[in-house]
mmCIF file of C-alpha atoms and ligand atoms in Angstrom:
data_model
loop_
_atom_site.group_PDB
_atom_site.id
_atom_site.type_symbol
_atom_site.label_atom_id
_atom_site.label_comp_id
_atom_site.label_asym_id
_atom_site.label_seq_id
_atom_site.Cartn_x
_atom_site.Cartn_y
_atom_site.Cartn_z
ATOM 1 C CA MET A 1 6.341 -5.403 12.677
ATOM 2 C CA PRO A 2 5.398 -6.811 15.970
ATOM 3 C CA VAL A 3 1.954 -8.779 15.464
ATOM 4 C CA PRO A 4 -0.573 -6.701 18.003
ATOM 5 C CA GLU A 5 -3.254 -9.191 19.874
ATOM 6 C CA ALA A 6 -5.822 -11.099 18.135
ATOM 7 C CA ASP A 7 -8.426 -12.729 20.200
ATOM 8 C CA ASP A 8 -7.562 -16.048 21.165
ATOM 9 C CA ALA A 9 -11.093 -17.392 19.801
ATOM 10 C CA ARG A 10 -9.585 -16.275 16.198
ATOM 11 C CA LEU A 11 -5.797 -17.094 16.496
ATOM 12 C CA THR A 12 -7.078 -21.096 17.204
ATOM 13 C CA GLU A 13 -9.118 -20.821 14.522
ATOM 14 C CA ILE A 14 -6.672 -19.758 12.283
ATOM 15 C CA SER A 15 -3.665 -22.408 13.683
ATOM 16 C CA ALA A 16 -6.744 -25.348 13.756
ATOM 17 C CA LYS A 17 -8.004 -24.951 10.331
ATOM 18 C CA LYS A 18 -3.870 -24.102 8.479
ATOM 19 C CA LEU A 19 -5.942 -21.357 6.202
ATOM 20 C CA ASN A 20 -4.781 -20.217 3.323
ATOM 21 C CA VAL A 21 -4.442 -16.425 2.270
ATOM 22 C CA LEU A 22 -3.444 -14.723 -1.040
ATOM 23 C CA VAL A 23 -2.082 -11.031 -0.931
ATOM 24 C CA THR A 24 -1.584 -10.189 -4.308
ATOM 25 C CA GLY A 25 1.467 -7.468 -4.729
ATOM 26 C CA GLY A 26 3.094 -9.319 -1.924
ATOM 27 C CA ALA A 27 6.860 -8.700 -2.749
ATOM 28 C CA GLY A 28 6.109 -4.825 -2.695
ATOM 29 C CA PHE A 29 6.124 -2.016 0.099
ATOM 30 C CA VAL A 30 3.203 -2.530 1.722
ATOM 31 C CA GLY A 31 2.459 -6.404 0.331
ATOM 32 C CA SER A 32 5.447 -7.394 2.337
ATOM 33 C CA HIS A 33 4.777 -6.319 5.315
ATOM 34 C CA LEU A 34 1.150 -7.500 5.260
ATOM 35 C CA CYS A 35 2.873 -10.485 4.417
ATOM 36 C CA GLU A 36 4.847 -10.777 7.319
ATOM 37 C CA PHE A 37 1.755 -9.352 9.589
ATOM 38 C CA LEU A 38 -0.400 -12.381 8.214
ATOM 39 C CA ILE A 39 2.728 -15.085 8.982
ATOM 40 C CA GLY A 40 2.817 -14.031 12.203
ATOM 41 C CA ARG A 41 -0.635 -14.247 12.461
ATOM 42 C CA GLY A 42 -0.139 -18.167 11.717
ATOM 43 C CA TYR A 43 -1.842 -18.126 8.434
ATOM 44 C CA TYR A 44 -0.394 -19.578 5.416
ATOM 45 C CA VAL A 45 0.398 -16.977 3.147
ATOM 46 C CA PHE A 46 0.219 -17.338 -0.965
ATOM 47 C CA CYS A 47 1.943 -14.172 -2.847
ATOM 48 C CA LEU A 48 1.735 -13.394 -6.389
ATOM 49 C CA ASP A 49 3.768 -10.775 -7.785
ATOM 50 C CA THR A 50 4.977 -9.656 -11.420
ATOM 51 C CA PHE A 51 7.985 -7.896 -9.323
ATOM 52 C CA GLN A 52 7.196 -4.974 -11.515
ATOM 53 C CA THR A 53 8.353 -2.838 -8.154
ATOM 54 C CA GLY A 54 8.124 -5.475 -5.841
ATOM 55 C CA ARG A 55 11.663 -7.788 -4.571
ATOM 56 C CA ALA A 56 11.756 -11.362 -3.471
ATOM 57 C CA SER A 57 14.378 -9.704 -1.169
ATOM 58 C CA ASN A 58 11.474 -7.574 0.744
ATOM 59 C CA LEU A 59 10.029 -11.006 1.831
ATOM 60 C CA SER A 60 13.486 -13.113 1.938
ATOM 61 C CA THR A 61 14.186 -11.166 5.563
ATOM 62 C CA ILE A 62 10.864 -11.875 6.883
ATOM 63 C CA GLY A 63 10.451 -14.787 9.361
ATOM 64 C CA HIS A 64 7.842 -17.515 7.461
ATOM 65 C CA ASN A 65 8.391 -20.854 8.865
ATOM 66 C CA GLY A 66 7.706 -22.493 5.927
ATOM 67 C CA ARG A 67 4.397 -20.645 5.572
ATOM 68 C CA LEU A 68 5.132 -18.356 2.785
ATOM 69 C CA THR A 69 4.719 -18.947 -1.003
ATOM 70 C CA VAL A 70 6.151 -16.771 -3.477
ATOM 71 C CA VAL A 71 4.888 -16.877 -6.855
ATOM 72 C CA GLN A 72 5.780 -14.848 -10.017
ATOM 73 C CA HIS A 73 2.505 -14.144 -11.636
ATOM 74 C CA ASP A 74 0.618 -11.156 -13.384
ATOM 75 C CA ILE A 75 -3.040 -10.895 -12.323
ATOM 76 C CA LYS A 76 -4.588 -9.528 -15.292
ATOM 77 C CA ALA A 77 -3.660 -13.112 -16.601
ATOM 78 C CA GLY A 78 -6.068 -14.478 -13.501
ATOM 79 C CA ILE A 79 -5.575 -16.478 -10.542
ATOM 80 C CA PRO A 80 -3.425 -19.642 -11.220
ATOM 81 C CA ASP A 81 -5.924 -22.309 -10.658
ATOM 82 C CA ASP A 82 -3.801 -25.185 -8.793
ATOM 83 C CA LEU A 83 -3.375 -22.973 -5.836
ATOM 84 C CA PRO A 84 -5.342 -24.293 -2.677
ATOM 85 C CA VAL A 85 -8.600 -22.485 -1.324
ATOM 86 C CA PHE A 86 -8.705 -19.065 0.180
ATOM 87 C CA SER A 87 -10.150 -18.111 2.829
ATOM 88 C CA GLU A 88 -9.198 -14.598 2.649
ATOM 89 C CA ILE A 89 -7.691 -13.079 -0.190
ATOM 90 C CA TYR A 90 -5.889 -9.151 -0.152
ATOM 91 C CA ASN A 91 -5.279 -7.356 -3.817
ATOM 92 C CA LEU A 92 -2.749 -4.723 -3.673
ATOM 93 C CA ALA A 93 -1.499 -5.487 -6.893
ATOM 94 C CA CYS A 94 -0.591 -2.391 -8.270
ATOM 95 C CA PRO A 95 2.587 0.063 -8.554
ATOM 96 C CA ALA A 96 1.463 2.894 -6.357
ATOM 97 C CA SER A 97 3.978 6.145 -6.826
ATOM 98 C CA PRO A 98 3.410 8.032 -10.179
ATOM 99 C CA VAL A 99 6.737 7.777 -12.107
ATOM 100 C CA HIS A 100 5.471 3.495 -11.884
ATOM 101 C CA TYR A 101 2.067 3.747 -12.425
ATOM 102 C CA GLN A 102 2.893 5.828 -15.270
ATOM 103 C CA ALA A 103 5.322 3.981 -16.875
ATOM 104 C CA ASP A 104 2.814 1.756 -18.502
ATOM 105 C CA PRO A 105 -0.293 2.918 -18.506
ATOM 106 C CA VAL A 106 -2.062 0.228 -19.964
ATOM 107 C CA SER A 107 -0.687 -2.271 -17.648
ATOM 108 C CA THR A 108 -1.988 -0.059 -14.528
ATOM 109 C CA ALA A 109 -5.365 -0.021 -15.721
ATOM 110 C CA MET A 110 -5.865 -3.239 -16.975
ATOM 111 C CA THR A 111 -4.696 -4.783 -13.581
ATOM 112 C CA ASN A 112 -7.392 -2.247 -11.533
ATOM 113 C CA SER A 113 -9.866 -3.250 -13.809
ATOM 114 C CA GLN A 114 -9.169 -7.193 -15.316
ATOM 115 C CA GLY A 115 -7.050 -7.997 -12.529
ATOM 116 C CA THR A 116 -9.463 -6.823 -9.833
ATOM 117 C CA TRP A 117 -12.074 -8.878 -11.517
ATOM 118 C CA ASN A 118 -9.653 -11.894 -11.765
ATOM 119 C CA VAL A 119 -9.496 -11.430 -8.135
ATOM 120 C CA LEU A 120 -12.838 -11.426 -7.359
ATOM 121 C CA CYS A 121 -13.922 -14.047 -9.469
ATOM 122 C CA ARG A 122 -11.700 -16.275 -7.435
ATOM 123 C CA ALA A 123 -12.793 -14.836 -4.177
ATOM 124 C CA GLU A 124 -16.126 -15.890 -5.051
ATOM 125 C CA ARG A 125 -15.508 -19.288 -6.178
ATOM 126 C CA ASP A 126 -13.232 -19.772 -3.316
ATOM 127 C CA ASN A 127 -16.062 -17.909 -0.839
ATOM 128 C CA ALA A 128 -13.105 -15.852 0.371
ATOM 129 C CA ARG A 129 -13.719 -12.000 2.316
ATOM 130 C CA VAL A 130 -11.513 -10.098 0.306
ATOM 131 C CA PHE A 131 -9.363 -6.801 1.189
ATOM 132 C CA HIS A 132 -9.219 -4.394 -1.872
ATOM 133 C CA ALA A 133 -6.261 -1.440 -1.382
ATOM 134 C CA SER A 134 -8.135 1.384 -2.740
ATOM 135 C CA THR A 135 -6.354 4.877 -2.636
ATOM 136 C CA SER A 136 -6.943 8.446 -1.514
ATOM 137 C CA GLU A 137 -5.836 9.218 -5.445
ATOM 138 C CA ILE A 138 -9.763 8.528 -5.820
ATOM 139 C CA TYR A 139 -10.392 11.689 -4.586
ATOM 140 C CA GLY A 140 -8.218 13.600 -7.248
ATOM 141 C CA ASP A 141 -7.075 17.405 -6.316
ATOM 142 C CA PRO A 142 -9.667 17.409 -3.864
ATOM 143 C CA GLU A 143 -12.061 20.374 -3.758
ATOM 144 C CA VAL A 144 -13.035 19.720 -0.174
ATOM 145 C CA HIS A 145 -10.477 19.520 2.547
ATOM 146 C CA PRO A 146 -10.191 17.509 4.555
ATOM 147 C CA GLN A 147 -11.094 14.038 2.104
ATOM 148 C CA SER A 148 -14.225 11.952 3.816
ATOM 149 C CA GLU A 149 -15.439 8.777 2.404
ATOM 150 C CA GLU A 150 -18.671 11.263 1.147
ATOM 151 C CA TYR A 151 -16.375 13.008 -1.177
ATOM 152 C CA TRP A 152 -16.986 12.231 -4.533
ATOM 153 C CA GLY A 153 -13.739 13.628 -5.902
ATOM 154 C CA ASN A 154 -12.338 15.752 -8.352
ATOM 155 C CA VAL A 155 -10.480 13.896 -11.070
ATOM 156 C CA ASN A 156 -9.294 14.106 -14.332
ATOM 157 C CA PRO A 157 -9.992 11.336 -16.756
ATOM 158 C CA VAL A 158 -7.954 11.656 -19.164
ATOM 159 C CA GLY A 159 -4.800 12.827 -17.549
ATOM 160 C CA PRO A 160 -1.347 11.261 -16.867
ATOM 161 C CA ARG A 161 -2.785 10.193 -13.124
ATOM 162 C CA SER A 162 -5.908 8.615 -14.861
ATOM 163 C CA CYS A 163 -5.089 4.684 -15.306
ATOM 164 C CA TYR A 164 -4.323 4.880 -11.669
ATOM 165 C CA ASP A 165 -7.156 7.377 -10.155
ATOM 166 C CA GLU A 166 -9.501 6.733 -12.500
ATOM 167 C CA GLY A 167 -8.543 2.294 -12.334
ATOM 168 C CA LYS A 168 -9.148 2.436 -8.498
ATOM 169 C CA ARG A 169 -12.290 4.352 -8.927
ATOM 170 C CA PHE A 170 -13.624 1.424 -11.498
ATOM 171 C CA ALA A 171 -12.162 -1.455 -8.994
ATOM 172 C CA GLU A 172 -14.243 0.536 -5.830
ATOM 173 C CA SER A 173 -16.932 0.213 -8.398
ATOM 174 C CA LEU A 174 -16.420 -3.583 -9.386
ATOM 175 C CA CYS A 175 -15.566 -4.248 -5.355
ATOM 176 C CA THR A 176 -19.082 -2.521 -4.190
ATOM 177 C CA ASP A 177 -21.562 -4.704 -6.987
ATOM 178 C CA PHE A 178 -19.947 -7.768 -6.041
ATOM 179 C CA GLY A 179 -20.841 -7.125 -2.776
ATOM 180 C CA ARG A 180 -24.168 -5.543 -3.021
ATOM 181 C CA THR A 181 -25.598 -8.050 -6.226
ATOM 182 C CA ARG A 182 -22.900 -11.332 -5.231
ATOM 183 C CA GLY A 183 -22.976 -10.870 -1.711
ATOM 184 C CA LEU A 184 -18.669 -11.672 -1.425
ATOM 185 C CA ALA A 185 -17.899 -9.576 1.728
ATOM 186 C CA VAL A 186 -15.047 -7.019 0.029
ATOM 187 C CA ARG A 187 -13.677 -4.512 2.339
ATOM 188 C CA MET A 188 -12.092 -1.517 1.166
ATOM 189 C CA ALA A 189 -9.457 0.884 2.088
ATOM 190 C CA ARG A 190 -8.851 4.246 0.820
ATOM 191 C CA ILE A 191 -5.187 4.253 1.748
ATOM 192 C CA PHE A 192 -2.906 7.634 1.932
ATOM 193 C CA ASN A 193 0.085 8.011 1.425
ATOM 194 C CA THR A 194 2.171 5.551 3.459
ATOM 195 C CA TYR A 195 5.593 5.572 4.325
ATOM 196 C CA GLY A 196 8.186 3.155 5.804
ATOM 197 C CA PRO A 197 10.939 0.410 5.641
ATOM 198 C CA ARG A 198 10.818 -1.679 2.062
ATOM 199 C CA MET A 199 10.479 1.425 0.093
ATOM 200 C CA GLN A 200 11.697 0.926 -2.908
ATOM 201 C CA GLU A 201 14.841 3.454 -3.172
ATOM 202 C CA ASP A 202 13.817 4.352 -6.741
ATOM 203 C CA ASP A 203 10.291 4.637 -6.354
ATOM 204 C CA GLY A 204 10.236 8.248 -7.115
ATOM 205 C CA ARG A 205 7.906 8.824 -4.470
ATOM 206 C CA VAL A 206 9.154 11.940 -2.191
ATOM 207 C CA VAL A 207 9.574 10.151 1.604
ATOM 208 C CA SER A 208 12.024 7.781 -0.018
ATOM 209 C CA ASN A 209 13.642 10.218 -2.701
ATOM 210 C CA PHE A 210 14.069 12.893 -0.078
ATOM 211 C CA ILE A 211 15.677 10.520 2.023
ATOM 212 C CA ILE A 212 18.178 8.955 -0.171
ATOM 213 C CA GLN A 213 18.949 12.248 -1.456
ATOM 214 C CA ALA A 214 19.610 13.607 2.046
ATOM 215 C CA LEU A 215 22.194 10.351 2.498
ATOM 216 C CA LEU A 216 23.686 10.504 -0.451
ATOM 217 C CA GLY A 217 24.372 14.198 0.228
ATOM 218 C CA ARG A 218 22.401 15.166 -2.920
ATOM 219 C CA PRO A 219 19.693 18.281 -3.520
ATOM 220 C CA LEU A 220 16.235 17.035 -2.174
ATOM 221 C CA THR A 221 14.144 17.633 -5.215
ATOM 222 C CA ILE A 222 11.285 19.654 -4.347
ATOM 223 C CA TYR A 223 8.594 19.510 -7.067
ATOM 224 C CA GLY A 224 7.086 23.111 -7.496
ATOM 225 C CA ASP A 225 7.112 25.602 -4.380
ATOM 226 C CA GLY A 226 6.573 22.986 -2.128
ATOM 227 C CA SER A 227 3.615 24.341 -0.782
ATOM 228 C CA GLN A 228 0.970 21.133 -1.654
ATOM 229 C CA THR A 229 0.340 19.142 1.130
ATOM 230 C CA ARG A 230 0.099 15.761 1.945
ATOM 231 C CA SER A 231 -0.397 13.515 5.367
ATOM 232 C CA PHE A 232 2.030 10.492 5.968
ATOM 233 C CA CYS A 233 0.954 7.428 7.695
ATOM 234 C CA TYR A 234 3.190 4.681 9.096
ATOM 235 C CA VAL A 235 3.475 1.683 7.779
ATOM 236 C CA ASP A 236 2.693 -0.131 10.423
ATOM 237 C CA ASP A 237 -0.443 1.982 11.463
ATOM 238 C CA LEU A 238 -1.667 0.872 7.676
ATOM 239 C CA ILE A 239 -1.639 -2.520 8.624
ATOM 240 C CA ARG A 240 -3.310 -2.454 11.756
ATOM 241 C CA GLY A 241 -6.322 -0.671 10.050
ATOM 242 C CA ILE A 242 -6.245 -3.407 7.067
ATOM 243 C CA ASP A 243 -6.452 -6.422 9.506
ATOM 244 C CA LEU A 244 -9.635 -4.344 11.791
ATOM 245 C CA LEU A 245 -11.268 -3.514 8.332
ATOM 246 C CA MET A 246 -10.699 -6.782 6.758
ATOM 247 C CA HIS A 247 -12.216 -8.153 10.085
ATOM 248 C CA SER A 248 -15.192 -5.854 10.377
ATOM 249 C CA ASP A 249 -19.031 -5.624 8.908
ATOM 250 C CA VAL A 250 -18.021 -2.558 7.261
ATOM 251 C CA ALA A 251 -18.993 -2.679 3.390
ATOM 252 C CA GLY A 252 -18.178 0.702 2.279
ATOM 253 C CA PRO A 253 -14.576 2.590 1.882
ATOM 254 C CA VAL A 254 -12.921 3.473 4.953
ATOM 255 C CA ASN A 255 -10.172 6.637 4.942
ATOM 256 C CA ILE A 256 -6.726 4.774 6.040
ATOM 257 C CA GLY A 257 -4.385 7.157 6.581
ATOM 258 C CA ASN A 258 -2.544 9.893 9.442
ATOM 259 C CA PRO A 259 -4.738 13.261 9.087
ATOM 260 C CA ALA A 260 -1.335 15.251 10.660
ATOM 261 C CA GLU A 261 -0.873 17.380 7.239
ATOM 262 C CA LEU A 262 1.847 19.096 6.135
ATOM 263 C CA ALA A 263 3.845 20.826 2.957
ATOM 264 C CA VAL A 264 6.342 19.055 1.059
ATOM 265 C CA GLY A 265 8.862 21.722 1.554
ATOM 266 C CA GLU A 266 8.423 21.353 5.345
ATOM 267 C CA LEU A 267 8.965 17.667 4.679
ATOM 268 C CA ALA A 268 11.682 18.184 3.251
ATOM 269 C CA GLN A 269 13.200 20.262 6.109
ATOM 270 C CA LEU A 270 12.288 17.998 8.958
ATOM 271 C CA VAL A 271 13.978 15.081 6.854
ATOM 272 C CA LEU A 272 17.348 17.414 6.833
ATOM 273 C CA GLU A 273 17.246 17.793 10.347
ATOM 274 C CA ILE A 274 16.718 13.980 11.521
ATOM 275 C CA THR A 275 19.304 12.877 8.944
ATOM 276 C CA GLY A 276 21.544 15.752 10.129
ATOM 277 C CA SER A 277 22.156 16.281 6.114
ATOM 278 C CA LYS A 278 24.060 19.105 4.739
ATOM 279 C CA SER A 279 21.979 18.643 1.307
ATOM 280 C CA THR A 280 20.708 21.277 -0.566
ATOM 281 C CA VAL A 281 17.184 22.055 -2.285
ATOM 282 C CA LEU A 282 16.543 21.693 -5.638
ATOM 283 C CA HIS A 283 13.301 23.274 -6.754
ATOM 284 C CA MET A 284 11.808 20.964 -10.148
ATOM 285 C CA PRO A 285 8.520 21.531 -12.641
ATOM 286 C CA LEU A 286 5.529 20.346 -10.707
ATOM 287 C CA PRO A 287 4.133 17.117 -12.364
ATOM 288 C CA VAL A 288 0.604 17.082 -14.225
ATOM 289 C CA ASP A 289 -2.412 17.186 -12.196
ATOM 290 C CA ASP A 290 -0.323 17.225 -8.600
ATOM 291 C CA PRO A 291 -2.795 17.329 -6.161
ATOM 292 C CA ARG A 292 -2.591 20.334 -3.979
ATOM 293 C CA ARG A 293 -3.978 19.222 -0.858
ATOM 294 C CA ARG A 294 -4.503 16.008 0.491
ATOM 295 C CA LYS A 295 -5.170 15.350 4.080
ATOM 296 C CA PRO A 296 -7.685 12.117 5.311
ATOM 297 C CA ASP A 297 -11.092 12.679 7.322
ATOM 298 C CA ILE A 298 -10.435 9.617 9.930
ATOM 299 C CA THR A 299 -13.826 9.958 11.752
ATOM 300 C CA ARG A 300 -15.292 6.635 9.695
ATOM 301 C CA ALA A 301 -12.004 4.270 10.903
ATOM 302 C CA GLY A 302 -12.619 5.559 14.317
ATOM 303 C CA GLU A 303 -16.338 5.353 15.126
ATOM 304 C CA THR A 304 -16.344 2.387 12.811
ATOM 305 C CA LEU A 305 -12.939 0.058 13.754
ATOM 306 C CA GLY A 306 -12.098 2.060 16.353
ATOM 307 C CA TRP A 307 -8.869 2.935 14.488
ATOM 308 C CA ARG A 308 -6.336 5.948 14.286
ATOM 309 C CA PRO A 309 -2.922 6.057 13.874
ATOM 310 C CA LEU A 310 -0.209 5.850 16.290
ATOM 311 C CA THR A 311 2.996 6.629 15.033
ATOM 312 C CA GLU A 312 4.449 10.227 14.661
ATOM 313 C CA LEU A 313 5.759 11.186 11.889
ATOM 314 C CA ARG A 314 9.421 11.997 13.001
ATOM 315 C CA GLU A 315 9.287 8.617 14.808
ATOM 316 C CA GLY A 316 8.551 7.127 11.607
ATOM 317 C CA LEU A 317 10.825 8.661 9.653
ATOM 318 C CA THR A 318 13.325 7.896 11.953
ATOM 319 C CA ARG A 319 13.166 4.550 11.604
ATOM 320 C CA THR A 320 12.603 5.120 7.718
ATOM 321 C CA ILE A 321 16.055 6.586 7.766
ATOM 322 C CA ALA A 322 17.688 4.161 9.582
ATOM 323 C CA TYR A 323 16.400 1.450 7.065
ATOM 324 C CA PHE A 324 17.790 3.407 4.299
ATOM 325 C CA ASP A 325 20.701 3.772 5.729
ATOM 326 C CA SER A 326 21.318 0.137 6.053
ATOM 327 C CA GLU A 327 20.440 -0.264 2.611
ATOM 328 C CA LEU A 328 23.029 1.529 1.356
ATOM 329 C CA SER A 329 25.516 0.216 3.459
ATOM 330 C CA LYS A 330 24.817 -3.394 2.513
ATOM 331 C CA GLN A 331 24.679 -2.413 -1.199
ATOM 332 C CA ALA A 332 28.705 -1.693 -0.738
ATOM 333 C CA ARG A 333 29.165 -5.450 1.221
ATOM 334 C CA PRO A 334 28.614 -8.884 -0.339
ATOM 335 C CA SER A 335 25.052 -10.766 -0.030
ATOM 336 C CA SER A 336 24.848 -12.571 2.949
ATOM 337 C CA GLY A 337 23.116 -15.740 0.827
ATOM 338 C CA THR A 338 20.396 -16.144 3.591
ATOM 339 C CA PRO A 339 17.705 -18.467 2.340
ATOM 340 C CA GLY A 340 14.624 -17.007 0.940
ATOM 341 C CA PRO A 341 10.835 -18.392 0.639
ATOM 342 C CA ARG A 342 9.613 -21.037 -1.576
ATOM 343 C CA LEU A 343 10.009 -19.516 -5.379
ATOM 344 C CA ARG A 344 7.453 -20.516 -8.008
ATOM 345 C CA ALA A 345 7.467 -20.961 -11.425
ATOM 346 C CA ALA A 346 3.880 -19.288 -12.322
ATOM 347 C CA SER A 347 1.214 -21.110 -13.955
ATOM 348 C CA ALA A 348 -1.729 -19.772 -15.716
HETATM 349 P P1 NAD B 419 4.448 -0.977 -4.430
HETATM 350 O O1 NAD B 419 4.474 -0.697 -5.615
HETATM 351 O O2 NAD B 419 5.939 -0.973 -3.562
HETATM 352 O O3 NAD B 419 3.779 -2.664 -4.396
HETATM 353 C C1 NAD B 419 2.482 -3.116 -5.619
HETATM 354 C C2 NAD B 419 3.213 -4.181 -5.741
HETATM 355 O O4 NAD B 419 2.315 -5.078 -7.222
HETATM 356 C C3 NAD B 419 4.703 -4.949 -6.095
HETATM 357 O O5 NAD B 419 5.367 -5.670 -5.974
HETATM 358 C C4 NAD B 419 4.566 -5.207 -8.176
HETATM 359 O O6 NAD B 419 5.443 -5.577 -8.160
HETATM 360 C C5 NAD B 419 3.478 -5.326 -8.049
HETATM 361 N N1 NAD B 419 2.731 -5.873 -9.106
HETATM 362 C C6 NAD B 419 2.014 -5.141 -9.962
HETATM 363 N N2 NAD B 419 0.971 -5.246 -10.882
HETATM 364 C C7 NAD B 419 0.951 -6.496 -10.394
HETATM 365 C C8 NAD B 419 0.081 -7.374 -11.304
HETATM 366 N N3 NAD B 419 -0.345 -7.084 -12.653
HETATM 367 N N4 NAD B 419 -0.183 -8.504 -11.027
HETATM 368 C C9 NAD B 419 0.637 -9.190 -10.037
HETATM 369 N N5 NAD B 419 1.454 -8.064 -9.208
HETATM 370 C C10 NAD B 419 1.487 -6.696 -9.423
HETATM 371 O O7 NAD B 419 3.357 -0.190 -3.779
HETATM 372 P P2 NAD B 419 2.394 0.105 -2.175
HETATM 373 O O8 NAD B 419 3.092 1.160 -1.487
HETATM 374 O O9 NAD B 419 2.816 -1.048 -1.791
HETATM 375 O O10 NAD B 419 1.045 0.134 -2.974
HETATM 376 C C11 NAD B 419 0.299 -1.538 -2.518
HETATM 377 C C12 NAD B 419 -0.914 -1.137 -2.762
HETATM 378 O O11 NAD B 419 -1.577 -0.098 -1.932
HETATM 379 C C13 NAD B 419 -1.276 -0.519 -3.754
HETATM 380 O O12 NAD B 419 -2.334 -1.429 -4.672
HETATM 381 C C14 NAD B 419 -1.509 0.557 -3.890
HETATM 382 O O13 NAD B 419 -2.239 1.698 -5.265
HETATM 383 C C15 NAD B 419 -1.926 1.069 -2.777
HETATM 384 N N6 NAD B 419 -1.818 2.372 -1.868
HETATM 385 C C16 NAD B 419 -0.596 2.337 -1.538
HETATM 386 C C17 NAD B 419 -0.341 3.749 -0.935
HETATM 387 C C18 NAD B 419 1.039 3.709 -0.521
HETATM 388 O O14 NAD B 419 1.228 5.588 -0.099
HETATM 389 N N7 NAD B 419 2.022 2.858 -0.324
HETATM 390 C C19 NAD B 419 -1.182 4.568 -1.032
HETATM 391 C C20 NAD B 419 -2.830 4.312 -1.403
HETATM 392 C C21 NAD B 419 -2.839 3.367 -1.813
HETATM 393 N N1 UDP B 420 7.124 15.219 -4.914
HETATM 394 C C1 UDP B 420 8.273 16.026 -4.300
HETATM 395 N N2 UDP B 420 9.594 15.986 -4.706
HETATM 396 C C2 UDP B 420 10.034 14.605 -5.319
HETATM 397 C C3 UDP B 420 8.803 13.473 -5.240
HETATM 398 C C4 UDP B 420 7.511 13.895 -5.268
HETATM 399 O O1 UDP B 420 8.298 17.188 -4.349
HETATM 400 O O2 UDP B 420 11.032 14.556 -5.070
HETATM 401 C C5 UDP B 420 6.177 15.746 -4.412
HETATM 402 C C6 UDP B 420 5.096 15.326 -5.414
HETATM 403 O O3 UDP B 420 5.005 16.478 -6.622
HETATM 404 C C7 UDP B 420 3.728 15.560 -4.432
HETATM 405 C C8 UDP B 420 4.131 14.976 -3.266
HETATM 406 O O4 UDP B 420 5.615 15.034 -3.513
HETATM 407 O O5 UDP B 420 3.013 16.643 -4.500
HETATM 408 C C9 UDP B 420 3.842 13.644 -3.238
HETATM 409 O O6 UDP B 420 4.285 13.199 -3.867
HETATM 410 P P1 UDP B 420 4.101 11.396 -4.385
HETATM 411 O O7 UDP B 420 4.967 10.628 -5.193
HETATM 412 O O8 UDP B 420 5.021 10.339 -2.856
HETATM 413 O O9 UDP B 420 3.088 10.488 -3.547
HETATM 414 P P2 UDP B 420 1.163 11.148 -4.436
HETATM 415 O O10 UDP B 420 1.668 12.109 -5.371
HETATM 416 O O11 UDP B 420 0.890 10.158 -5.078
HETATM 417 O O12 UDP B 420 0.899 11.367 -2.983
#
């Protein structure tokens, strides 16, 4: 993605001090865009990832000039001692798609609890600033619409989404108390449904599913009657929001999402229209505890960060469709053998 302007003083400091930053979950969809952005800013980026839902190939295509080190490592096991001192830590490690976070729910819960604790302890040791990726899922199946940061949510603590929803709620609590009682600078974004290039094809999320199905001429799988709503944010807008939030003094959670709300059935029609696909739609059972409505109130992000999304859904979907189209056609061709980032063995 293009790197937006940063003030000259900050860019000079980054380049003069050779600042190291850690991105957990950096090989995932959002993490790879964040690594690319940070490298563009001149940081030395260290990515820790299990590759549970991320891929090294997400990082192999980004220009890194030797500034990227990828370590296969699980944050539940701590942060490796032999990595350098970090000035900033971005904690994104956690599968985000319901299919994947429910595949090993205990691991998801522990990544958000033990893993986040490990990240915060390392940040305290390094005196690093922390960004934590929280989620709109902390609002559960919301009874308030749109959702503002003041709303406490409606989460089933024992449902199939609980490992993620409650895990992220606990992580917010832990981050808040590290800030409140131990003076750590922690910034938290409640990220609403985000989409864009480098989503996994088999991620199970609605945008990637519909695009792949449309491109392959398969039926688009609408769960339930398709009247449930979501609000989709293009990944470049999210990354800009993360950067603004990380370098702000806003201590509480901030919603980052696009308030343009639409029904899942409408999304299916839009994908069919843009791709020109002749696919049909297939209605399937609605998953348990699937939220009925979701739309961020982004007043706080606007007032405190001057942030708002800039990418219209149609434009973002068109770019995402072009990405998946190219990925599908590449699969028929042999690999180009492009050299990737330095990949290190994990250490405890
Ligand atoms: P993703 O699944 O593509 O990426 C998550 C990455 O974390 C993957 O590369 C995965 O291998 C890695 N990972 C998982 N557990 C790990 C562990 N224990 N140790 C190290 N690495 C681990 O998901 P994403 O969409 O890129 O989401 C990134 C973050 O943003 C997540 O924390 C997610 O909860 C949050 N978020 C995303 C969205 C969205 O719509 N994409 C919405 C809300 C919140
Ligand atoms: N969904 C759907 N078809 C799919 C995948 C998802 O209708 O192939 C629905 C899902 O039930 C939910 C919405 O789309 O109502 C968004 O699902 P996703 O998994 O992308 O995100 P989340 O539920 O976490 O918001």
